[in-house]
Amino acid sequence: GQQLNQSPQSMFIQEGEDVSMNCTSSSIFNTWLWYKQDPGEGPVLLIALYKAGELTSNGRLTAQFGITRKDSFLNISASIPSDVGIYFCAGRSVLYNQGGKLIFGQGTELSVKP
Amino acid sequence: DTAVSQTPKYLVTQMGNDKSIKCEQNLGHDTMYWYKQDSKKFLKIMFSYNNKELIINETVPNRFSPKSPDKAHLNLHINSLELGDSAVYFCASSPKQTSSYNSPLHFGNGTRLTVT
């Protein structure tokens, strides 16, 4: 079935550092989304991308829809302790788009040391 | 508050029992979903309903039966619970998906199911 490869799986960084994570797919996607999940809660949307090459920012977060339509990255600048959580990429394949099916990456667990 | 709300938040039960999880959204969305998050945090779609009609049914055991009485509700009933059903189950909703419009999903806060 369709899979997304998200890396890294985990990151331990110092407060103030920048963070980068990415996702790649085996097929072309028409939507890339980035979510954050805090403990005990559901994933919350951070950034949505709909066009190849699109670069979108949300505060200290920046994400891009890869030109090949098979990848996306998320950058967090000047990390703070509340950035701690699990970040998921998610997307919709051009081929496997039945019913709006959203496929998730494996997640990147971010830890920030004050 | 506009949201996707699911109940209960925690559910502890024994093997063989039947249980239900309820989900309601007041966002006016047409499409609702159930996702399962395993112990490794992987999120996998189970079902998708669009305006009460089943759209997606992944390879889920038929012990799991979703029911959508109206487009604002999607409940999940599980028969004969097994140890491997222990996970966090997330309900989500989105506006209607079309070939030219792909909108994000809005998630509830999850139901942690523990089968003993």
mmCIF file with all atom_site columns, C-alpha atoms in Angstrom:
data_model
loop_
_atom_site.group_PDB
_atom_site.id
_atom_site.type_symbol
_atom_site.label_atom_id
_atom_site.label_alt_id
_atom_site.label_comp_id
_atom_site.label_asym_id
_atom_site.label_entity_id
_atom_site.label_seq_id
_atom_site.pdbx_PDB_ins_code
_atom_site.Cartn_x
_atom_site.Cartn_y
_atom_site.Cartn_z
_atom_site.occupancy
_atom_site.B_iso_or_equiv
_atom_site.pdbx_formal_charge
_atom_site.auth_seq_id
_atom_site.auth_comp_id
_atom_site.auth_asym_id
_atom_site.auth_atom_id
_atom_site.pdbx_PDB_model_num
ATOM 1   C CA . GLY A 1 1   ? 0.000   0.000   0.000  1.00 0.00 ? 1   GLY A CA 1
ATOM 2   C CA . GLN A 1 2   ? 0.903   3.666   -0.155 1.00 0.00 ? 2   GLN A CA 1
ATOM 3   C CA . GLN A 1 3   ? 3.546   4.694   2.368  1.00 0.00 ? 3   GLN A CA 1
ATOM 4   C CA . LEU A 1 4   ? 5.165   7.850   3.580  1.00 0.00 ? 4   LEU A CA 1
ATOM 5   C CA . ASN A 1 5   ? 8.695   7.846   4.959  1.00 0.00 ? 5   ASN A CA 1
ATOM 6   C CA . GLN A 1 6   ? 9.235   10.504  7.580  1.00 0.00 ? 6   GLN A CA 1
ATOM 7   C CA . SER A 1 7   ? 12.588  11.329  9.114  1.00 0.00 ? 7   SER A CA 1
ATOM 8   C CA . PRO A 1 8   ? 14.088  11.636  11.544 1.00 0.00 ? 8   PRO A CA 1
ATOM 9   C CA . GLN A 1 9   ? 12.077  9.475   13.926 1.00 0.00 ? 9   GLN A CA 1
ATOM 10  C CA . SER A 1 10  ? 13.187  11.535  16.912 1.00 0.00 ? 10  SER A CA 1
ATOM 11  C CA . MET A 1 11  ? 15.199  14.631  17.675 1.00 0.00 ? 11  MET A CA 1
ATOM 12  C CA . PHE A 1 12  ? 16.728  15.959  20.876 1.00 0.00 ? 12  PHE A CA 1
ATOM 13  C CA . ILE A 1 13  ? 17.692  19.600  20.567 1.00 0.00 ? 13  ILE A CA 1
ATOM 14  C CA . GLN A 1 14  ? 18.587  22.601  22.668 1.00 0.00 ? 14  GLN A CA 1
ATOM 15  C CA . GLU A 1 15  ? 16.165  25.477  23.032 1.00 0.00 ? 15  GLU A CA 1
ATOM 16  C CA . GLY A 1 16  ? 16.875  28.071  20.369 1.00 0.00 ? 16  GLY A CA 1
ATOM 17  C CA . GLU A 1 17  ? 18.074  25.608  17.753 1.00 0.00 ? 17  GLU A CA 1
ATOM 18  C CA . ASP A 1 18  ? 16.434  25.188  14.369 1.00 0.00 ? 18  ASP A CA 1
ATOM 19  C CA . VAL A 1 19  ? 14.767  21.901  13.434 1.00 0.00 ? 19  VAL A CA 1
ATOM 20  C CA . SER A 1 20  ? 14.163  20.262  10.081 1.00 0.00 ? 20  SER A CA 1
ATOM 21  C CA . MET A 1 21  ? 12.176  17.137  9.242  1.00 0.00 ? 21  MET A CA 1
ATOM 22  C CA . ASN A 1 22  ? 10.966  15.720  5.962  1.00 0.00 ? 22  ASN A CA 1
ATOM 23  C CA . CYS A 1 23  ? 8.708   13.207  4.275  1.00 0.00 ? 23  CYS A CA 1
ATOM 24  C CA . THR A 1 24  ? 8.998   11.329  1.042  1.00 0.00 ? 24  THR A CA 1
ATOM 25  C CA . SER A 1 25  ? 6.446   9.254   -0.813 1.00 0.00 ? 25  SER A CA 1
ATOM 26  C CA . SER A 1 26  ? 6.657   6.622   -3.497 1.00 0.00 ? 26  SER A CA 1
ATOM 27  C CA . SER A 1 27  ? 3.986   8.287   -5.609 1.00 0.00 ? 27  SER A CA 1
ATOM 28  C CA . ILE A 1 28  ? 2.874   11.787  -6.528 1.00 0.00 ? 28  ILE A CA 1
ATOM 29  C CA . PHE A 1 29  ? 0.849   13.662  -3.945 1.00 0.00 ? 29  PHE A CA 1
ATOM 30  C CA . ASN A 1 30  ? -1.590  16.529  -4.480 1.00 0.00 ? 30  ASN A CA 1
ATOM 31  C CA . THR A 1 31  ? -1.768  17.601  -0.845 1.00 0.00 ? 31  THR A CA 1
ATOM 32  C CA . TRP A 1 32  ? 0.811   17.766  1.923  1.00 0.00 ? 32  TRP A CA 1
ATOM 33  C CA . LEU A 1 33  ? -0.171  18.544  5.499  1.00 0.00 ? 33  LEU A CA 1
ATOM 34  C CA . TRP A 1 34  ? 1.859   18.908  8.661  1.00 0.00 ? 34  TRP A CA 1
ATOM 35  C CA . TYR A 1 35  ? 0.298   18.130  12.051 1.00 0.00 ? 35  TYR A CA 1
ATOM 36  C CA . LYS A 1 36  ? 1.502   18.311  15.649 1.00 0.00 ? 36  LYS A CA 1
ATOM 37  C CA . GLN A 1 37  ? 0.264   15.967  18.362 1.00 0.00 ? 37  GLN A CA 1
ATOM 38  C CA . ASP A 1 38  ? 0.618   16.788  22.052 1.00 0.00 ? 38  ASP A CA 1
ATOM 39  C CA . PRO A 1 39  ? 0.304   14.012  24.656 1.00 0.00 ? 39  PRO A CA 1
ATOM 40  C CA . GLY A 1 40  ? -3.293  12.951  25.237 1.00 0.00 ? 40  GLY A CA 1
ATOM 41  C CA . GLU A 1 41  ? -4.615  15.009  22.367 1.00 0.00 ? 41  GLU A CA 1
ATOM 42  C CA . GLY A 1 42  ? -5.401  14.621  18.698 1.00 0.00 ? 42  GLY A CA 1
ATOM 43  C CA . PRO A 1 43  ? -3.214  15.883  15.862 1.00 0.00 ? 43  PRO A CA 1
ATOM 44  C CA . VAL A 1 44  ? -3.606  19.594  15.173 1.00 0.00 ? 44  VAL A CA 1
ATOM 45  C CA . LEU A 1 45  ? -3.003  21.058  11.741 1.00 0.00 ? 45  LEU A CA 1
ATOM 46  C CA . LEU A 1 46  ? 0.043   23.315  11.438 1.00 0.00 ? 46  LEU A CA 1
ATOM 47  C CA . ILE A 1 47  ? 0.433   23.934  7.707  1.00 0.00 ? 47  ILE A CA 1
ATOM 48  C CA . ALA A 1 48  ? -1.400  22.823  4.556  1.00 0.00 ? 48  ALA A CA 1
ATOM 49  C CA . LEU A 1 49  ? 0.245   22.750  1.110  1.00 0.00 ? 49  LEU A CA 1
ATOM 50  C CA . TYR A 1 50  ? -1.604  22.283  -2.163 1.00 0.00 ? 50  TYR A CA 1
ATOM 51  C CA . LYS A 1 51  ? 0.806   23.180  -4.998 1.00 0.00 ? 51  LYS A CA 1
ATOM 52  C CA . ALA A 1 52  ? 4.171   21.855  -6.063 1.00 0.00 ? 52  ALA A CA 1
ATOM 53  C CA . GLY A 1 53  ? 6.860   24.289  -4.973 1.00 0.00 ? 53  GLY A CA 1
ATOM 54  C CA . GLU A 1 54  ? 4.562   26.041  -2.500 1.00 0.00 ? 54  GLU A CA 1
ATOM 55  C CA . LEU A 1 55  ? 6.389   27.472  0.506  1.00 0.00 ? 55  LEU A CA 1
ATOM 56  C CA . THR A 1 56  ? 4.202   28.440  3.464  1.00 0.00 ? 56  THR A CA 1
ATOM 57  C CA . SER A 1 57  ? 5.002   29.851  6.877  1.00 0.00 ? 57  SER A CA 1
ATOM 58  C CA . ASN A 1 58  ? 3.083   29.831  10.132 1.00 0.00 ? 58  ASN A CA 1
ATOM 59  C CA . GLY A 1 59  ? 5.014   31.817  12.700 1.00 0.00 ? 59  GLY A CA 1
ATOM 60  C CA . ARG A 1 60  ? 8.317   30.039  13.300 1.00 0.00 ? 60  ARG A CA 1
ATOM 61  C CA . LEU A 1 61  ? 7.220   27.123  11.122 1.00 0.00 ? 61  LEU A CA 1
ATOM 62  C CA . THR A 1 62  ? 7.914   26.868  7.407  1.00 0.00 ? 62  THR A CA 1
ATOM 63  C CA . ALA A 1 63  ? 6.929   24.004  5.129  1.00 0.00 ? 63  ALA A CA 1
ATOM 64  C CA . GLN A 1 64  ? 7.391   23.311  1.445  1.00 0.00 ? 64  GLN A CA 1
ATOM 65  C CA . PHE A 1 65  ? 5.651   21.102  -1.109 1.00 0.00 ? 65  PHE A CA 1
ATOM 66  C CA . GLY A 1 66  ? 8.458   19.527  -3.125 1.00 0.00 ? 66  GLY A CA 1
ATOM 67  C CA . ILE A 1 67  ? 8.757   20.235  -6.834 1.00 0.00 ? 67  ILE A CA 1
ATOM 68  C CA . THR A 1 68  ? 8.653   16.528  -7.645 1.00 0.00 ? 68  THR A CA 1
ATOM 69  C CA . ARG A 1 69  ? 5.375   16.288  -5.629 1.00 0.00 ? 69  ARG A CA 1
ATOM 70  C CA . LYS A 1 70  ? 6.881   13.337  -3.805 1.00 0.00 ? 70  LYS A CA 1
ATOM 71  C CA . ASP A 1 71  ? 8.289   15.116  -0.775 1.00 0.00 ? 71  ASP A CA 1
ATOM 72  C CA . SER A 1 72  ? 7.783   17.867  1.768  1.00 0.00 ? 72  SER A CA 1
ATOM 73  C CA . PHE A 1 73  ? 9.776   19.365  4.609  1.00 0.00 ? 73  PHE A CA 1
ATOM 74  C CA . LEU A 1 74  ? 8.961   21.234  7.792  1.00 0.00 ? 74  LEU A CA 1
ATOM 75  C CA . ASN A 1 75  ? 11.366  23.642  9.470  1.00 0.00 ? 75  ASN A CA 1
ATOM 76  C CA . ILE A 1 76  ? 10.996  25.078  12.952 1.00 0.00 ? 76  ILE A CA 1
ATOM 77  C CA . SER A 1 77  ? 13.199  28.036  13.755 1.00 0.00 ? 77  SER A CA 1
ATOM 78  C CA . ALA A 1 78  ? 14.395  29.084  17.201 1.00 0.00 ? 78  ALA A CA 1
ATOM 79  C CA . SER A 1 79  ? 12.740  26.173  19.002 1.00 0.00 ? 79  SER A CA 1
ATOM 80  C CA . ILE A 1 80  ? 11.108  26.672  22.394 1.00 0.00 ? 80  ILE A CA 1
ATOM 81  C CA . PRO A 1 81  ? 10.056  24.117  25.034 1.00 0.00 ? 81  PRO A CA 1
ATOM 82  C CA . SER A 1 82  ? 6.417   24.127  23.932 1.00 0.00 ? 82  SER A CA 1
ATOM 83  C CA . ASP A 1 83  ? 7.491   22.820  20.514 1.00 0.00 ? 83  ASP A CA 1
ATOM 84  C CA . VAL A 1 84  ? 7.850   19.417  22.176 1.00 0.00 ? 84  VAL A CA 1
ATOM 85  C CA . GLY A 1 85  ? 5.534   16.836  20.646 1.00 0.00 ? 85  GLY A CA 1
ATOM 86  C CA . ILE A 1 86  ? 5.141   14.491  17.727 1.00 0.00 ? 86  ILE A CA 1
ATOM 87  C CA . TYR A 1 87  ? 5.075   16.009  14.262 1.00 0.00 ? 87  TYR A CA 1
ATOM 88  C CA . PHE A 1 88  ? 3.345   14.143  11.459 1.00 0.00 ? 88  PHE A CA 1
ATOM 89  C CA . CYS A 1 89  ? 3.409   14.704  7.762  1.00 0.00 ? 89  CYS A CA 1
ATOM 90  C CA . ALA A 1 90  ? 0.323   13.583  5.907  1.00 0.00 ? 90  ALA A CA 1
ATOM 91  C CA . GLY A 1 91  ? -0.729  13.637  2.331  1.00 0.00 ? 91  GLY A CA 1
ATOM 92  C CA . ARG A 1 92  ? -3.124  12.576  -0.339 1.00 0.00 ? 92  ARG A CA 1
ATOM 93  C CA . SER A 1 93  ? -1.841  10.516  -3.227 1.00 0.00 ? 93  SER A CA 1
ATOM 94  C CA . VAL A 1 94  ? -3.005  11.396  -6.734 1.00 0.00 ? 94  VAL A CA 1
ATOM 95  C CA . LEU A 1 95  ? -3.614  7.704   -7.280 1.00 0.00 ? 95  LEU A CA 1
ATOM 96  C CA . TYR A 1 96  ? -5.023  6.630   -3.919 1.00 0.00 ? 96  TYR A CA 1
ATOM 97  C CA . ASN A 1 97  ? -7.339  9.539   -3.218 1.00 0.00 ? 97  ASN A CA 1
ATOM 98  C CA . GLN A 1 98  ? -10.576 7.664   -2.660 1.00 0.00 ? 98  GLN A CA 1
ATOM 99  C CA . GLY A 1 99  ? -12.804 9.442   -0.184 1.00 0.00 ? 99  GLY A CA 1
ATOM 100 C CA . GLY A 1 100 ? -10.132 11.936  0.770  1.00 0.00 ? 100 GLY A CA 1
ATOM 101 C CA . LYS A 1 101 ? -7.906  9.266   2.264  1.00 0.00 ? 101 LYS A CA 1
ATOM 102 C CA . LEU A 1 102 ? -5.101  10.914  4.184  1.00 0.00 ? 102 LEU A CA 1
ATOM 103 C CA . ILE A 1 103 ? -1.910  8.904   4.649  1.00 0.00 ? 103 ILE A CA 1
ATOM 104 C CA . PHE A 1 104 ? 0.378   9.672   7.583  1.00 0.00 ? 104 PHE A CA 1
ATOM 105 C CA . GLY A 1 105 ? 4.117   9.468   8.062  1.00 0.00 ? 105 GLY A CA 1
ATOM 106 C CA . GLN A 1 106 ? 5.552   7.639   11.050 1.00 0.00 ? 106 GLN A CA 1
ATOM 107 C CA . GLY A 1 107 ? 6.017   10.849  13.026 1.00 0.00 ? 107 GLY A CA 1
ATOM 108 C CA . THR A 1 108 ? 9.009   12.779  14.359 1.00 0.00 ? 108 THR A CA 1
ATOM 109 C CA . GLU A 1 109 ? 9.193   13.021  18.132 1.00 0.00 ? 109 GLU A CA 1
ATOM 110 C CA . LEU A 1 110 ? 10.761  16.323  19.120 1.00 0.00 ? 110 LEU A CA 1
ATOM 111 C CA . SER A 1 111 ? 12.319  16.953  22.535 1.00 0.00 ? 111 SER A CA 1
ATOM 112 C CA . VAL A 1 112 ? 13.583  20.428  23.426 1.00 0.00 ? 112 VAL A CA 1
ATOM 113 C CA . LYS A 1 113 ? 15.994  20.955  26.281 1.00 0.00 ? 113 LYS A CA 1
ATOM 114 C CA . PRO A 1 114 ? 15.642  24.335  27.998 1.00 0.00 ? 114 PRO A CA 1
ATOM 115 C CA . ASP B 2 1   ? -16.850 25.519  20.866 1.00 0.00 ? 1   ASP B CA 1
ATOM 116 C CA . THR B 2 2   ? -16.651 24.127  17.365 1.00 0.00 ? 2   THR B CA 1
ATOM 117 C CA . ALA B 2 3   ? -14.914 20.812  17.470 1.00 0.00 ? 3   ALA B CA 1
ATOM 118 C CA . VAL B 2 4   ? -14.762 17.111  16.929 1.00 0.00 ? 4   VAL B CA 1
ATOM 119 C CA . SER B 2 5   ? -15.658 15.464  20.216 1.00 0.00 ? 5   SER B CA 1
ATOM 120 C CA . GLN B 2 6   ? -15.463 11.790  21.038 1.00 0.00 ? 6   GLN B CA 1
ATOM 121 C CA . THR B 2 7   ? -16.441 9.806   24.105 1.00 0.00 ? 7   THR B CA 1
ATOM 122 C CA . PRO B 2 8   ? -15.262 8.186   26.199 1.00 0.00 ? 8   PRO B CA 1
ATOM 123 C CA . LYS B 2 9   ? -11.674 9.420   26.487 1.00 0.00 ? 9   LYS B CA 1
ATOM 124 C CA . TYR B 2 10  ? -10.587 6.216   28.223 1.00 0.00 ? 10  TYR B CA 1
ATOM 125 C CA . LEU B 2 11  ? -12.093 2.769   27.878 1.00 0.00 ? 11  LEU B CA 1
ATOM 126 C CA . VAL B 2 12  ? -10.805 -0.258  29.776 1.00 0.00 ? 12  VAL B CA 1
ATOM 127 C CA . THR B 2 13  ? -12.528 -3.547  29.121 1.00 0.00 ? 13  THR B CA 1
ATOM 128 C CA . GLN B 2 14  ? -11.984 -7.278  29.030 1.00 0.00 ? 14  GLN B CA 1
ATOM 129 C CA . MET B 2 15  ? -11.433 -9.514  26.066 1.00 0.00 ? 15  MET B CA 1
ATOM 130 C CA . GLY B 2 16  ? -14.609 -10.692 24.435 1.00 0.00 ? 16  GLY B CA 1
ATOM 131 C CA . ASN B 2 17  ? -16.685 -7.675  25.417 1.00 0.00 ? 17  ASN B CA 1
ATOM 132 C CA . ASP B 2 18  ? -18.492 -5.371  22.986 1.00 0.00 ? 18  ASP B CA 1
ATOM 133 C CA . LYS B 2 19  ? -17.938 -1.633  23.246 1.00 0.00 ? 19  LYS B CA 1
ATOM 134 C CA . SER B 2 20  ? -18.802 1.564   21.383 1.00 0.00 ? 20  SER B CA 1
ATOM 135 C CA . ILE B 2 21  ? -17.048 4.877   20.884 1.00 0.00 ? 21  ILE B CA 1
ATOM 136 C CA . LYS B 2 22  ? -19.080 7.912   19.919 1.00 0.00 ? 22  LYS B CA 1
ATOM 137 C CA . CYS B 2 23  ? -18.037 10.852  17.779 1.00 0.00 ? 23  CYS B CA 1
ATOM 138 C CA . GLU B 2 24  ? -19.762 14.098  16.974 1.00 0.00 ? 24  GLU B CA 1
ATOM 139 C CA . GLN B 2 25  ? -18.641 17.118  14.969 1.00 0.00 ? 25  GLN B CA 1
ATOM 140 C CA . ASN B 2 26  ? -20.294 20.533  14.903 1.00 0.00 ? 26  ASN B CA 1
ATOM 141 C CA . LEU B 2 27  ? -18.138 21.919  12.124 1.00 0.00 ? 27  LEU B CA 1
ATOM 142 C CA . GLY B 2 28  ? -20.738 21.304  9.442  1.00 0.00 ? 28  GLY B CA 1
ATOM 143 C CA . HIS B 2 29  ? -18.415 18.876  7.670  1.00 0.00 ? 29  HIS B CA 1
ATOM 144 C CA . ASP B 2 30  ? -19.653 16.227  5.275  1.00 0.00 ? 30  ASP B CA 1
ATOM 145 C CA . THR B 2 31  ? -16.940 13.617  5.748  1.00 0.00 ? 31  THR B CA 1
ATOM 146 C CA . MET B 2 32  ? -15.968 11.781  8.922  1.00 0.00 ? 32  MET B CA 1
ATOM 147 C CA . TYR B 2 33  ? -13.223 9.263   9.617  1.00 0.00 ? 33  TYR B CA 1
ATOM 148 C CA . TRP B 2 34  ? -11.936 6.785   12.138 1.00 0.00 ? 34  TRP B CA 1
ATOM 149 C CA . TYR B 2 35  ? -8.175  6.392   12.543 1.00 0.00 ? 35  TYR B CA 1
ATOM 150 C CA . LYS B 2 36  ? -6.283  3.947   14.759 1.00 0.00 ? 36  LYS B CA 1
ATOM 151 C CA . GLN B 2 37  ? -3.012  4.980   16.409 1.00 0.00 ? 37  GLN B CA 1
ATOM 152 C CA . ASP B 2 38  ? -0.889  2.081   17.574 1.00 0.00 ? 38  ASP B CA 1
ATOM 153 C CA . SER B 2 39  ? 1.728   1.942   20.313 1.00 0.00 ? 39  SER B CA 1
ATOM 154 C CA . LYS B 2 40  ? 4.357   3.249   17.886 1.00 0.00 ? 40  LYS B CA 1
ATOM 155 C CA . LYS B 2 41  ? 2.150   6.298   17.220 1.00 0.00 ? 41  LYS B CA 1
ATOM 156 C CA . PHE B 2 42  ? 1.423   5.248   13.645 1.00 0.00 ? 42  PHE B CA 1
ATOM 157 C CA . LEU B 2 43  ? -1.916  6.630   12.405 1.00 0.00 ? 43  LEU B CA 1
ATOM 158 C CA . LYS B 2 44  ? -3.845  4.381   10.046 1.00 0.00 ? 44  LYS B CA 1
ATOM 159 C CA . ILE B 2 45  ? -7.204  5.076   8.498  1.00 0.00 ? 45  ILE B CA 1
ATOM 160 C CA . MET B 2 46  ? -9.979  2.604   9.241  1.00 0.00 ? 46  MET B CA 1
ATOM 161 C CA . PHE B 2 47  ? -13.169 4.083   7.811  1.00 0.00 ? 47  PHE B CA 1
ATOM 162 C CA . SER B 2 48  ? -14.455 7.147   6.033  1.00 0.00 ? 48  SER B CA 1
ATOM 163 C CA . TYR B 2 49  ? -18.072 8.242   5.684  1.00 0.00 ? 49  TYR B CA 1
ATOM 164 C CA . ASN B 2 50  ? -19.381 11.002  3.439  1.00 0.00 ? 50  ASN B CA 1
ATOM 165 C CA . ASN B 2 51  ? -22.822 12.243  4.413  1.00 0.00 ? 51  ASN B CA 1
ATOM 166 C CA . LYS B 2 52  ? -23.713 8.913   6.077  1.00 0.00 ? 52  LYS B CA 1
ATOM 167 C CA . GLU B 2 53  ? -22.389 6.832   3.195  1.00 0.00 ? 53  GLU B CA 1
ATOM 168 C CA . LEU B 2 54  ? -19.393 4.512   3.661  1.00 0.00 ? 54  LEU B CA 1
ATOM 169 C CA . ILE B 2 55  ? -16.568 5.597   1.347  1.00 0.00 ? 55  ILE B CA 1
ATOM 170 C CA . ILE B 2 56  ? -13.452 3.944   2.730  1.00 0.00 ? 56  ILE B CA 1
ATOM 171 C CA . ASN B 2 57  ? -13.254 0.615   4.482  1.00 0.00 ? 57  ASN B CA 1
ATOM 172 C CA . GLU B 2 58  ? -9.660  -0.412  4.969  1.00 0.00 ? 58  GLU B CA 1
ATOM 173 C CA . THR B 2 59  ? -8.743  -3.977  5.808  1.00 0.00 ? 59  THR B CA 1
ATOM 174 C CA . VAL B 2 60  ? -10.348 -3.807  9.216  1.00 0.00 ? 60  VAL B CA 1
ATOM 175 C CA . PRO B 2 61  ? -11.816 -6.939  10.896 1.00 0.00 ? 61  PRO B CA 1
ATOM 176 C CA . ASN B 2 62  ? -15.571 -7.080  10.551 1.00 0.00 ? 62  ASN B CA 1
ATOM 177 C CA . ARG B 2 63  ? -15.773 -6.986  14.361 1.00 0.00 ? 63  ARG B CA 1
ATOM 178 C CA . PHE B 2 64  ? -15.475 -3.218  13.802 1.00 0.00 ? 64  PHE B CA 1
ATOM 179 C CA . SER B 2 65  ? -18.691 -1.674  12.561 1.00 0.00 ? 65  SER B CA 1
ATOM 180 C CA . PRO B 2 66  ? -19.045 2.066   12.030 1.00 0.00 ? 66  PRO B CA 1
ATOM 181 C CA . LYS B 2 67  ? -22.469 3.656   12.133 1.00 0.00 ? 67  LYS B CA 1
ATOM 182 C CA . SER B 2 68  ? -23.388 7.133   10.941 1.00 0.00 ? 68  SER B CA 1
ATOM 183 C CA . PRO B 2 69  ? -26.927 8.135   11.974 1.00 0.00 ? 69  PRO B CA 1
ATOM 184 C CA . ASP B 2 70  ? -26.424 11.565  10.396 1.00 0.00 ? 70  ASP B CA 1
ATOM 185 C CA . LYS B 2 71  ? -23.538 13.461  8.873  1.00 0.00 ? 71  LYS B CA 1
ATOM 186 C CA . ALA B 2 72  ? -22.557 14.988  12.225 1.00 0.00 ? 72  ALA B CA 1
ATOM 187 C CA . HIS B 2 73  ? -22.076 11.637  13.959 1.00 0.00 ? 73  HIS B CA 1
ATOM 188 C CA . LEU B 2 74  ? -19.899 8.613   13.311 1.00 0.00 ? 74  LEU B CA 1
ATOM 189 C CA . ASN B 2 75  ? -19.848 5.958   16.001 1.00 0.00 ? 75  ASN B CA 1
ATOM 190 C CA . LEU B 2 76  ? -17.589 2.920   16.147 1.00 0.00 ? 76  LEU B CA 1
ATOM 191 C CA . HIS B 2 77  ? -18.827 -0.362  17.583 1.00 0.00 ? 77  HIS B CA 1
ATOM 192 C CA . ILE B 2 78  ? -16.382 -3.154  18.302 1.00 0.00 ? 78  ILE B CA 1
ATOM 193 C CA . ASN B 2 79  ? -17.522 -6.729  18.961 1.00 0.00 ? 79  ASN B CA 1
ATOM 194 C CA . SER B 2 80  ? -15.588 -9.464  20.717 1.00 0.00 ? 80  SER B CA 1
ATOM 195 C CA . LEU B 2 81  ? -12.693 -7.252  21.714 1.00 0.00 ? 81  LEU B CA 1
ATOM 196 C CA . GLU B 2 82  ? -9.185  -8.691  21.445 1.00 0.00 ? 82  GLU B CA 1
ATOM 197 C CA . LEU B 2 83  ? -5.912  -7.702  23.118 1.00 0.00 ? 83  LEU B CA 1
ATOM 198 C CA . GLY B 2 84  ? -4.615  -6.393  19.797 1.00 0.00 ? 84  GLY B CA 1
ATOM 199 C CA . ASP B 2 85  ? -7.442  -3.863  19.633 1.00 0.00 ? 85  ASP B CA 1
ATOM 200 C CA . SER B 2 86  ? -5.750  -1.850  22.379 1.00 0.00 ? 86  SER B CA 1
ATOM 201 C CA . ALA B 2 87  ? -4.848  1.493   20.801 1.00 0.00 ? 87  ALA B CA 1
ATOM 202 C CA . VAL B 2 88  ? -5.942  5.102   20.618 1.00 0.00 ? 88  VAL B CA 1
ATOM 203 C CA . TYR B 2 89  ? -8.839  5.635   18.232 1.00 0.00 ? 89  TYR B CA 1
ATOM 204 C CA . PHE B 2 90  ? -9.249  9.059   16.639 1.00 0.00 ? 90  PHE B CA 1
ATOM 205 C CA . CYS B 2 91  ? -12.334 10.441  15.002 1.00 0.00 ? 91  CYS B CA 1
ATOM 206 C CA . ALA B 2 92  ? -11.830 13.181  12.411 1.00 0.00 ? 92  ALA B CA 1
ATOM 207 C CA . SER B 2 93  ? -13.889 15.231  9.994  1.00 0.00 ? 93  SER B CA 1
ATOM 208 C CA . SER B 2 94  ? -13.378 17.364  6.915  1.00 0.00 ? 94  SER B CA 1
ATOM 209 C CA . PRO B 2 95  ? -15.455 19.236  4.380  1.00 0.00 ? 95  PRO B CA 1
ATOM 210 C CA . LYS B 2 96  ? -16.501 17.136  1.417  1.00 0.00 ? 96  LYS B CA 1
ATOM 211 C CA . GLN B 2 97  ? -13.576 15.989  -0.669 1.00 0.00 ? 97  GLN B CA 1
ATOM 212 C CA . THR B 2 98  ? -13.704 16.463  -4.420 1.00 0.00 ? 98  THR B CA 1
ATOM 213 C CA . SER B 2 99  ? -11.194 15.914  -7.186 1.00 0.00 ? 99  SER B CA 1
ATOM 214 C CA . SER B 2 100 ? -10.307 19.606  -7.096 1.00 0.00 ? 100 SER B CA 1
ATOM 215 C CA . TYR B 2 101 ? -10.602 20.292  -3.381 1.00 0.00 ? 101 TYR B CA 1
ATOM 216 C CA . ASN B 2 102 ? -8.587  18.570  -0.721 1.00 0.00 ? 102 ASN B CA 1
ATOM 217 C CA . SER B 2 103 ? -9.069  19.907  2.759  1.00 0.00 ? 103 SER B CA 1
ATOM 218 C CA . PRO B 2 104 ? -7.322  18.997  5.988  1.00 0.00 ? 104 PRO B CA 1
ATOM 219 C CA . LEU B 2 105 ? -8.821  16.733  8.617  1.00 0.00 ? 105 LEU B CA 1
ATOM 220 C CA . HIS B 2 106 ? -9.823  18.007  12.039 1.00 0.00 ? 106 HIS B CA 1
ATOM 221 C CA . PHE B 2 107 ? -9.227  15.449  14.766 1.00 0.00 ? 107 PHE B CA 1
ATOM 222 C CA . GLY B 2 108 ? -10.884 14.695  18.073 1.00 0.00 ? 108 GLY B CA 1
ATOM 223 C CA . ASN B 2 109 ? -8.772  14.095  21.164 1.00 0.00 ? 109 ASN B CA 1
ATOM 224 C CA . GLY B 2 110 ? -8.880  10.338  20.922 1.00 0.00 ? 110 GLY B CA 1
ATOM 225 C CA . THR B 2 111 ? -10.229 7.394   22.893 1.00 0.00 ? 111 THR B CA 1
ATOM 226 C CA . ARG B 2 112 ? -7.611  5.234   24.565 1.00 0.00 ? 112 ARG B CA 1
ATOM 227 C CA . LEU B 2 113 ? -8.909  1.667   24.481 1.00 0.00 ? 113 LEU B CA 1
ATOM 228 C CA . THR B 2 114 ? -7.231  -0.881  26.730 1.00 0.00 ? 114 THR B CA 1
ATOM 229 C CA . VAL B 2 115 ? -8.292  -4.506  26.412 1.00 0.00 ? 115 VAL B CA 1
ATOM 230 C CA . THR B 2 116 ? -7.214  -6.775  29.281 1.00 0.00 ? 116 THR B CA 1
#
